[in-house]
Amino acid sequence: MALSRAERYAARLLRLVSRALLALLGLVSRASSLAAAAPSPSPASPAASPRAWRKAPCVPPPAHELLLLSGVQLARRIRRKEVTCVSVIETYIGRIKEVNPLINAVVKDRFEAALQEAHQVDKLVSEGHDDEESLQEKFPFLGVPVSIKEAFALHGQPNTSGMVNRRNILSTTDALVVSRLKQAGAIPLGVTNCSELCMWFESSNRVYGRTNNPYDLRCIVGGSSGGEGSILAAAGSVIGVGSDIGGSIRMPAFFNGIFGHKPTTGVVPNDGQFPEAVGIRKTFLGTGPMCRYAEDLEPMLRVMAGPSIAQLKLDKKVSPENIKFYFMEHDGGSLFVSPVDKEILQAQRKVVENLEAKLGVEVQRVAIHKMKYSFQIWSTMMSAKSSDGQKIHNFADLLGDPGKPVWPSWELVKWMVGRSPHTLPAVVLAIMEKFMNNSSESNAKLEGIAHSLRTELVDLLKDDGVLLYPSHPVIAPRHHVPLGMPFNFAYTAIFNILGLPVTQCPLGLSKDGLPLGIQVVAGLHNDHLTLAVARHLEKEFGGWVCPGKC
């Protein structure tokens, strides 16, 4: 499907509008912009620590040995009484207090409750009613600190998703995946920042302010699970919960140099999130694990999926040398997204060379031409009708109070004078939504391309193949810059539409000290393949790199 002349003009117009908005943002006083992002400066906000902001472009490196262990290793040490759970939780609380004034990732803590729960874990272990094997079976993450994206319900914690009109709402229950992790022994330390209504890839809102990248405080953390990515990378948490409808797990994992997994659609429950996915969007939203160490991905996925884990093949032994590898360096040249950065391409080529040298496999280059329509496919399918005809809420409806949608153009005027309760990306998205409705004929064509692309990839990958694909076309940009390149999330978003499992894997740092990474994509219900490749890449390329050595 070639782009029509009108679509090419529309693409150029959207880019011009995006750049104009970025220029407009630059004209607004930086001080007032930061004040708008963090209306109530606190010790958790960079605005409250100007001295730290000037002196520290990145977070200090973690000093305690406990901060450098995986969740699996921490649970083992706690079960064996080699370390107390209280000491683990105290160490992580200390680390959060050290880094959070710089990165503003944890927006509400539950430190007192976490310490109480840690004492209960130590009591359980000391009483000795269960041997180590029984404890591991019952509580695979016994005493392990976990952080939770604020969009998920965590009992007693806020659940605003960055909406000012929800700032007084506290959760009275736990989201199902949160409940399962707690039952597995994990101890939540608090909730982490996200973008407004989880629909932008910079984690900033008018409730909590902006989250900063631990490798360079001037750079974004991605969204919408950006607080998760940031606190995990800064060694303030070891495992975390994220959600992903356009790349909201994988982009933050990429920008922050950690692992993030979007499971096969329908395996991990999405219950207990705000905003709730309705209609066809239920099939695009994925809840999954985020962590610093690849060995935590599979046990987290098992816990979060519960009985549905039987749909996957996690008990099947994987020999990486028996996997068929394919790769694409870019999407084929979409007008809507940026060219792939040279350092990202170089990192991908090193992966290809490593696989061929170490595993003795042939990594086959493929050209899947329909991938260049990723943005158009995602935007069309996100508004498509589900089989039951359930209505999809417009973004302007979600921004307003129930039953009172906002008037986006008026919100833009209010934003320009500092009176809007919404962030600029949210206002712009609401405005663009009005101009991006394709004709029914165009929508039908794009839906057809989506189904055809899914068939093509499933047939290519089968049950023994993976695709290596860039996680994002650019390395973590500076704050606000995504306004000038708003459609780059298409590199992750397409796989939400296709429902395929994807693992984002870190690949070291760029010449500027920012994380590099790659997506590993498999066929439906073959998550075990992407997880196996993640473990191999961690072994070969080092995985998460400790920040603070800048």
XYZ file of C-alpha atoms in Angstrom:
550
model
C 0.000 0.000 0.000
C 1.722 3.163 -1.185
C 1.078 6.401 0.626
C -1.262 8.689 -1.235
C -0.211 12.239 -2.016
C -2.602 13.454 0.680
C -1.034 11.076 3.241
C 2.472 12.226 2.342
C 1.401 15.846 2.772
C -0.277 14.922 6.062
C 2.923 13.298 7.309
C 4.953 16.376 6.457
C 2.337 18.643 8.021
C 2.342 16.628 11.237
C 6.130 16.880 11.418
C 5.984 20.624 10.851
C 3.323 20.998 13.552
C 5.419 18.908 15.945
C 8.503 21.015 15.323
C 6.478 24.206 15.684
C 5.197 22.994 19.036
C 8.734 22.191 20.118
C 9.811 25.690 19.119
C 6.820 27.110 21.011
C 7.865 25.187 24.062
C 11.335 26.648 23.768
C 9.876 30.149 23.797
C 8.151 29.522 27.089
C 10.302 30.364 30.068
C 12.196 27.269 31.216
C 11.571 28.163 34.792
C 7.808 28.356 34.276
C 7.936 25.142 32.264
C 9.612 23.293 35.111
C 7.200 24.831 37.580
C 4.320 23.560 35.454
C 5.839 20.093 35.410
C 6.324 20.069 39.196
C 3.803 22.416 40.812
C 4.767 21.382 44.326
C 8.563 21.074 44.523
C 9.628 18.595 47.142
C 12.797 16.738 48.059
C 11.790 14.195 45.386
C 11.879 16.817 42.641
C 14.987 18.008 40.763
C 13.551 21.521 40.918
C 14.059 21.395 44.661
C 17.731 20.457 44.309
C 19.342 22.952 41.907
C 22.790 22.340 43.354
C 22.499 18.589 42.747
C 21.179 19.308 39.238
C 24.230 21.375 38.325
C 26.803 19.056 39.851
C 25.416 15.639 38.986
C 24.493 14.854 35.378
C 23.875 11.293 36.548
C 23.121 9.445 39.756
C 25.942 8.297 42.042
C 26.910 4.617 41.685
C 25.420 2.155 44.192
C 27.844 1.358 46.970
C 26.190 -1.612 48.692
C 26.708 -5.160 47.463
C 23.033 -6.063 48.034
C 22.021 -3.551 45.357
C 23.929 -5.546 42.745
C 22.105 -8.866 43.138
C 19.177 -10.124 41.096
C 15.786 -10.776 42.662
C 16.387 -14.524 42.384
C 19.709 -14.182 44.223
C 18.248 -11.955 46.942
C 15.411 -14.413 47.615
C 17.921 -17.283 47.826
C 20.075 -15.422 50.359
C 17.042 -14.550 52.462
C 15.784 -18.170 52.447
C 19.241 -19.402 53.484
C 19.481 -16.813 56.270
C 22.628 -15.385 54.670
C 21.040 -11.942 54.900
C 17.971 -10.634 56.662
C 15.065 -9.275 54.702
C 15.117 -6.172 56.898
C 18.684 -5.398 55.842
C 17.722 -5.810 52.167
C 14.729 -3.498 52.454
C 16.672 -0.948 54.503
C 19.429 -0.934 51.890
C 16.960 -0.291 49.080
C 15.157 2.402 51.052
C 18.503 4.106 51.579
C 19.273 3.912 47.872
C 15.902 5.419 46.916
C 16.478 8.280 49.344
C 19.871 8.827 47.742
C 18.812 8.885 44.069
C 15.176 9.958 44.057
C 15.877 13.672 44.644
C 17.724 13.553 41.316
C 15.473 11.336 39.205
C 12.001 11.759 40.783
C 11.009 8.185 39.927
C 9.273 6.985 43.115
C 6.323 9.316 43.569
C 4.895 7.735 46.731
C 6.696 5.341 49.047
C 5.457 2.814 51.584
C 8.715 2.397 53.487
C 7.199 1.826 56.945
C 4.849 -0.877 55.679
C 7.681 -2.467 53.703
C 9.854 -2.710 56.817
C 7.009 -4.274 58.778
C 6.571 -6.859 56.026
C 10.332 -7.480 56.035
C 10.210 -8.296 59.754
C 7.427 -10.799 59.036
C 9.585 -12.456 56.368
C 12.510 -12.769 58.756
C 10.189 -14.260 61.380
C 8.858 -16.778 58.853
C 12.370 -17.859 57.885
C 13.644 -18.049 61.487
C 10.724 -20.208 62.658
C 11.823 -22.878 60.188
C 8.412 -24.416 59.501
C 9.372 -24.764 55.827
C 12.670 -25.918 54.396
C 14.441 -23.912 51.705
C 12.885 -25.874 48.847
C 9.363 -25.368 50.177
C 9.965 -21.671 50.708
C 11.200 -21.319 47.134
C 8.135 -23.099 45.778
C 5.686 -21.062 47.866
C 7.491 -17.705 47.761
C 9.855 -17.448 44.752
C 10.451 -13.753 45.486
C 10.510 -13.977 49.268
C 11.540 -10.592 50.671
C 12.512 -9.136 47.288
C 11.832 -5.388 46.874
C 9.554 -4.505 43.965
C 8.365 -1.178 42.537
C 4.984 -0.679 40.886
C 3.941 1.668 38.091
C 1.506 4.190 39.585
C -1.125 3.306 36.957
C -1.610 -0.025 38.789
C -3.675 -0.309 41.932
C -1.536 -0.908 45.040
C -3.508 -0.876 48.271
C -3.205 2.443 50.106
C -1.239 4.110 47.310
C -2.320 6.765 44.787
C -3.584 5.673 41.379
C -3.788 8.912 39.385
C -1.959 8.018 36.147
C -0.776 11.618 36.271
C -4.281 13.148 36.236
C -4.746 16.193 38.452
C -8.440 15.425 38.930
C -7.484 12.029 40.456
C -4.798 13.291 42.848
C -6.844 12.413 45.962
C -7.690 8.864 44.882
C -6.084 6.032 46.854
C -6.347 2.387 45.858
C -8.397 0.157 48.128
C -7.323 -3.055 46.390
C -4.347 -4.491 44.530
C -4.175 -5.063 40.791
C -4.133 -8.813 40.130
C -0.469 -8.917 39.061
C 0.486 -6.873 42.119
C -1.438 -9.252 44.359
C 0.312 -12.241 42.796
C 3.760 -10.746 43.314
C 2.943 -9.972 46.949
C 1.701 -13.548 47.419
C 5.012 -14.701 45.928
C 6.786 -12.838 48.748
C 7.760 -9.591 47.003
C 7.606 -6.404 49.074
C 6.438 -3.220 47.299
C 8.523 -0.155 48.114
C 6.202 2.348 46.420
C 4.714 3.502 43.137
C 6.559 5.108 40.236
C 5.885 7.943 37.830
C 4.247 7.669 34.408
C 3.073 9.948 31.629
C -0.353 11.565 31.795
C -2.937 8.850 31.153
C -0.047 6.590 30.061
C -0.141 7.928 26.495
C 3.200 9.635 25.919
C 6.821 8.558 25.938
C 8.129 11.137 28.398
C 7.117 10.429 31.997
C 5.970 13.843 33.163
C 2.676 15.088 34.551
C 1.150 17.898 36.595
C 0.725 15.725 39.696
C 4.262 14.505 40.281
C 6.488 16.389 37.862
C 9.103 14.953 35.542
C 11.293 11.868 35.888
C 14.942 12.029 34.813
C 17.284 9.474 33.281
C 19.811 8.137 35.827
C 22.563 8.081 33.175
C 21.986 11.719 32.226
C 19.485 13.812 34.167
C 18.914 15.972 31.110
C 17.420 13.052 29.180
C 14.055 11.336 29.135
C 13.254 7.998 30.736
C 10.563 7.032 28.243
C 6.952 6.304 28.975
C 4.609 5.447 30.116
C 6.407 3.129 32.563
C 9.256 5.633 32.815
C 9.447 5.835 36.590
C 9.885 2.074 36.666
C 12.679 2.165 34.117
C 14.428 4.981 35.966
C 14.330 3.574 39.504
C 15.351 0.100 38.318
C 18.303 1.462 36.340
C 19.357 3.587 39.314
C 19.472 0.427 41.500
C 16.610 1.717 43.651
C 14.573 -1.399 42.907
C 15.404 -4.812 41.483
C 12.139 -5.927 39.846
C 9.152 -3.888 38.697
C 5.724 -3.958 37.077
C 4.979 -2.118 33.839
C 2.302 -2.020 31.159
C 2.618 -1.550 27.421
C 0.118 -0.528 24.727
C 2.562 1.176 22.363
C 5.935 0.336 23.868
C 5.411 1.573 27.429
C 7.527 -1.234 28.894
C 10.103 -1.520 26.131
C 10.866 2.169 25.516
C 11.647 2.908 29.197
C 13.620 -0.334 29.386
C 15.622 0.775 26.325
C 16.220 4.368 27.454
C 17.290 3.176 30.916
C 19.344 0.142 29.936
C 17.316 -2.633 31.589
C 15.248 -5.639 30.521
C 11.546 -5.345 29.758
C 9.186 -8.004 28.425
C 5.843 -7.570 26.665
C 4.257 -11.021 26.809
C 2.123 -12.698 24.192
C -1.301 -11.037 24.248
C -3.806 -12.467 26.728
C -1.402 -14.309 29.031
C -0.816 -11.781 31.837
C -3.959 -10.078 33.205
C -4.342 -6.306 32.779
C -6.874 -5.900 35.603
C -6.505 -3.051 38.082
C -5.036 -0.342 35.841
C -6.177 3.181 35.124
C -7.097 4.031 32.474
C -8.818 0.730 31.803
C -8.411 -0.649 28.303
C -11.763 -1.168 26.585
C -12.901 -2.625 23.307
C -10.213 -3.798 20.940
C -7.541 -2.067 23.022
C -7.807 -4.918 25.521
C -6.023 -7.068 22.965
C -3.217 -4.531 22.497
C -2.396 -3.787 26.145
C 0.254 -5.954 27.747
C 1.346 -6.157 31.382
C 4.815 -7.495 32.004
C 8.037 -7.581 34.030
C 10.798 -4.973 34.064
C 14.110 -5.769 35.760
C 17.874 -5.300 35.763
C 18.782 -8.966 35.413
C 17.608 -11.397 32.736
C 17.270 -14.296 35.167
C 14.376 -12.486 36.886
C 12.248 -12.257 33.727
C 10.984 -15.832 33.590
C 10.105 -16.290 37.292
C 8.382 -12.885 37.275
C 6.399 -13.854 34.181
C 5.344 -17.127 35.828
C 4.082 -15.316 38.923
C 2.335 -12.518 37.030
C 0.598 -14.844 34.568
C -0.650 -17.287 37.214
C -2.580 -20.245 35.756
C -2.444 -18.694 32.261
C 1.285 -19.448 32.140
C 0.295 -22.861 30.780
C -0.312 -21.117 27.431
C 3.437 -20.553 27.116
C 6.302 -23.033 26.771
C 8.511 -21.918 29.625
C 9.326 -25.479 30.664
C 10.693 -26.278 27.213
C 14.489 -26.296 27.178
C 15.929 -23.804 24.694
C 19.302 -24.185 22.999
C 20.069 -20.775 21.457
C 22.064 -22.398 18.657
C 18.838 -24.079 17.492
C 16.941 -20.786 17.184
C 16.530 -19.273 13.731
C 17.579 -15.628 13.804
C 16.348 -12.850 11.519
C 17.041 -9.127 11.660
C 15.867 -5.801 10.276
C 17.913 -2.637 10.720
C 14.984 -0.253 10.233
C 11.302 -0.169 9.310
C 11.899 0.376 5.619
C 11.738 4.152 5.541
C 8.552 5.498 7.108
C 7.956 9.216 6.631
C 6.653 9.430 10.168
C 9.730 8.389 12.153
C 13.376 9.339 12.507
C 16.194 7.401 10.817
C 17.802 4.814 13.083
C 20.823 6.199 14.946
C 24.200 4.897 13.751
C 25.207 3.685 17.215
C 22.005 1.653 17.485
C 22.755 0.074 14.117
C 26.337 -0.651 15.178
C 25.116 -2.330 18.376
C 22.701 -4.475 16.376
C 25.451 -5.509 13.974
C 27.627 -6.527 16.922
C 24.774 -8.751 18.106
C 24.532 -10.353 14.674
C 28.292 -10.921 14.595
C 28.253 -12.374 18.107
C 25.425 -14.806 17.351
C 27.107 -16.032 14.209
C 30.513 -16.380 15.895
C 29.456 -17.823 19.259
C 26.440 -19.923 18.254
C 27.442 -20.840 14.742
C 24.099 -19.710 13.350
C 23.242 -17.671 10.289
C 21.403 -14.465 11.102
C 19.289 -13.727 8.063
C 18.517 -10.176 6.988
C 14.854 -9.746 6.056
C 12.886 -6.893 4.533
C 9.289 -6.893 5.740
C 7.947 -4.009 3.697
C 4.693 -3.566 5.615
C 6.648 -2.522 8.726
C 7.000 0.991 7.322
C 3.273 1.452 7.894
C 3.651 0.718 11.624
C 2.473 4.123 12.834
C -0.541 4.207 10.515
C -1.474 0.647 11.497
C -1.213 1.371 15.223
C -3.205 4.612 15.101
C -5.911 3.013 12.954
C -6.229 -0.180 14.984
C -6.321 1.716 18.281
C -9.578 3.306 17.102
C -11.052 0.246 15.410
C -14.290 -1.295 16.605
C -14.101 -4.543 18.539
C -16.248 -7.516 17.634
C -18.749 -6.580 20.353
C -18.953 -3.001 19.067
C -17.723 -1.537 22.374
C -17.034 2.191 22.055
C -13.460 3.481 22.302
C -13.123 6.592 24.431
C -11.552 9.603 22.769
C -8.469 10.953 24.521
C -10.280 14.269 25.086
C -12.996 12.342 26.968
C -10.429 10.665 29.201
C -8.701 13.979 29.984
C -11.868 15.543 31.385
C -13.903 14.721 34.435
C -16.340 11.834 33.830
C -18.878 12.985 31.268
C -17.069 16.298 30.692
C -14.537 16.009 27.859
C -12.016 18.829 27.528
C -11.920 21.267 24.625
C -8.371 20.635 23.354
C -7.844 23.968 21.574
C -8.902 25.866 24.689
C -6.605 23.682 26.806
C -3.711 24.682 24.533
C -4.477 28.362 25.132
C -4.677 27.711 28.878
C -1.389 25.789 28.770
C 0.351 28.732 27.100
C -0.540 30.926 30.059
C 0.177 28.247 32.652
C -3.452 27.542 33.537
C -4.061 24.062 32.136
C -4.016 21.051 34.473
C -2.692 18.961 31.581
C 0.729 18.471 30.021
C 1.458 19.768 26.539
C 1.811 16.271 24.996
C -1.638 15.318 26.313
C -3.204 18.476 24.901
C -1.477 18.017 21.548
C -2.577 14.377 21.362
C -6.176 15.414 21.971
C -5.894 18.016 19.192
C -4.249 15.628 16.734
C -6.902 12.994 17.408
C -9.437 15.238 15.696
C -7.377 15.461 12.514
C -6.197 11.877 12.193
C -9.418 10.112 11.315
C -8.840 8.302 8.041
C -11.577 7.481 5.578
C -13.374 4.179 6.083
C -11.703 2.914 2.899
C -8.227 3.824 4.189
C -8.982 2.268 7.580
C -10.091 -0.947 5.923
C -6.866 -1.085 3.911
C -4.717 -0.528 6.987
C -6.619 -3.154 8.980
C -6.006 -5.541 6.105
C -2.289 -4.704 6.124
C -2.188 -5.353 9.883
C -3.689 -8.819 9.488
C -1.400 -9.578 6.542
C 1.684 -8.396 8.451
C 0.769 -10.562 11.431
C 0.429 -13.593 9.167
C 3.746 -12.812 7.468
C 5.643 -12.557 10.750
C 4.002 -15.605 12.310
C 4.808 -17.647 9.201
C 8.403 -16.379 9.216
C 9.137 -16.963 12.895
C 7.062 -20.118 13.388
C 7.912 -21.809 16.711
C 11.685 -21.607 16.445
C 12.569 -18.120 15.185
C 13.196 -14.644 16.559
C 13.467 -11.240 14.907
C 16.056 -8.663 16.023
C 14.654 -5.153 15.590
C 15.559 -1.688 16.937
C 13.835 -0.771 20.194
C 13.620 2.870 19.108
C 15.204 4.855 16.280
C 17.138 7.189 18.597
C 19.043 6.961 21.887
C 17.402 8.622 24.908
C 16.820 12.248 23.776
C 16.830 15.362 25.949
C 13.666 16.398 27.771
C 10.918 17.835 25.517
C 12.701 16.764 22.299
C 10.174 13.947 21.631
C 7.632 16.665 20.815
C 9.570 17.118 17.582
C 9.602 13.379 16.817
C 6.273 12.177 18.254
C 5.799 9.040 16.156
C 9.067 7.243 16.911
C 7.216 4.904 19.245
C 6.039 3.073 16.107
C 9.087 0.802 16.427
C 7.571 -0.754 19.538
C 3.867 -0.078 18.940
C 3.504 -2.357 15.940
C 4.083 -5.444 18.085
C 1.190 -4.491 20.378
C -1.106 -4.655 17.374
C 0.389 -7.975 16.287
C 0.212 -9.461 19.807
C 3.691 -10.984 19.584
C 5.990 -11.432 22.597
C 8.952 -9.037 22.698
C 11.898 -8.647 25.082
C 13.962 -5.447 25.175
C 17.581 -6.273 25.970
C 20.313 -3.786 27.007
C 23.521 -3.688 24.947
C 25.866 -1.429 26.876
C 26.266 2.326 26.572
C 26.736 4.799 23.728
C 29.764 7.084 23.401
C 27.785 9.640 25.426
C 27.109 7.127 28.206
C 23.453 6.467 27.374
C 21.964 2.959 27.087
C 21.750 0.977 23.860
C 19.475 -1.998 23.288
C 17.519 -4.212 20.917
C 14.092 -5.847 20.681
C 13.865 -9.633 20.356
C 10.530 -10.704 18.840
C 9.097 -14.239 18.648
C 5.986 -15.918 17.329
C 2.819 -16.206 19.378
C 3.258 -18.021 22.726
C 6.992 -18.425 22.152
C 8.076 -16.079 24.932
C 10.588 -18.745 26.023
C 12.658 -17.984 22.932
C 12.990 -14.236 23.574
C 13.822 -14.888 27.234
C 16.532 -17.366 26.249
C 18.048 -14.853 23.835
C 17.909 -12.204 26.579
C 19.983 -14.435 28.859
C 22.507 -15.041 26.082
C 22.824 -11.336 25.260
C 23.280 -10.469 28.936
C 26.101 -12.987 29.164
C 27.795 -11.694 26.008
C 27.213 -7.933 26.326
C 27.032 -7.426 30.100
C 23.362 -6.519 30.482
C 22.577 -3.614 32.787
C 25.487 -1.208 33.250
C 25.807 0.487 36.615
C 25.124 4.241 36.251
C 27.079 6.911 38.051
C 30.491 6.451 36.515
C 30.091 9.657 34.525
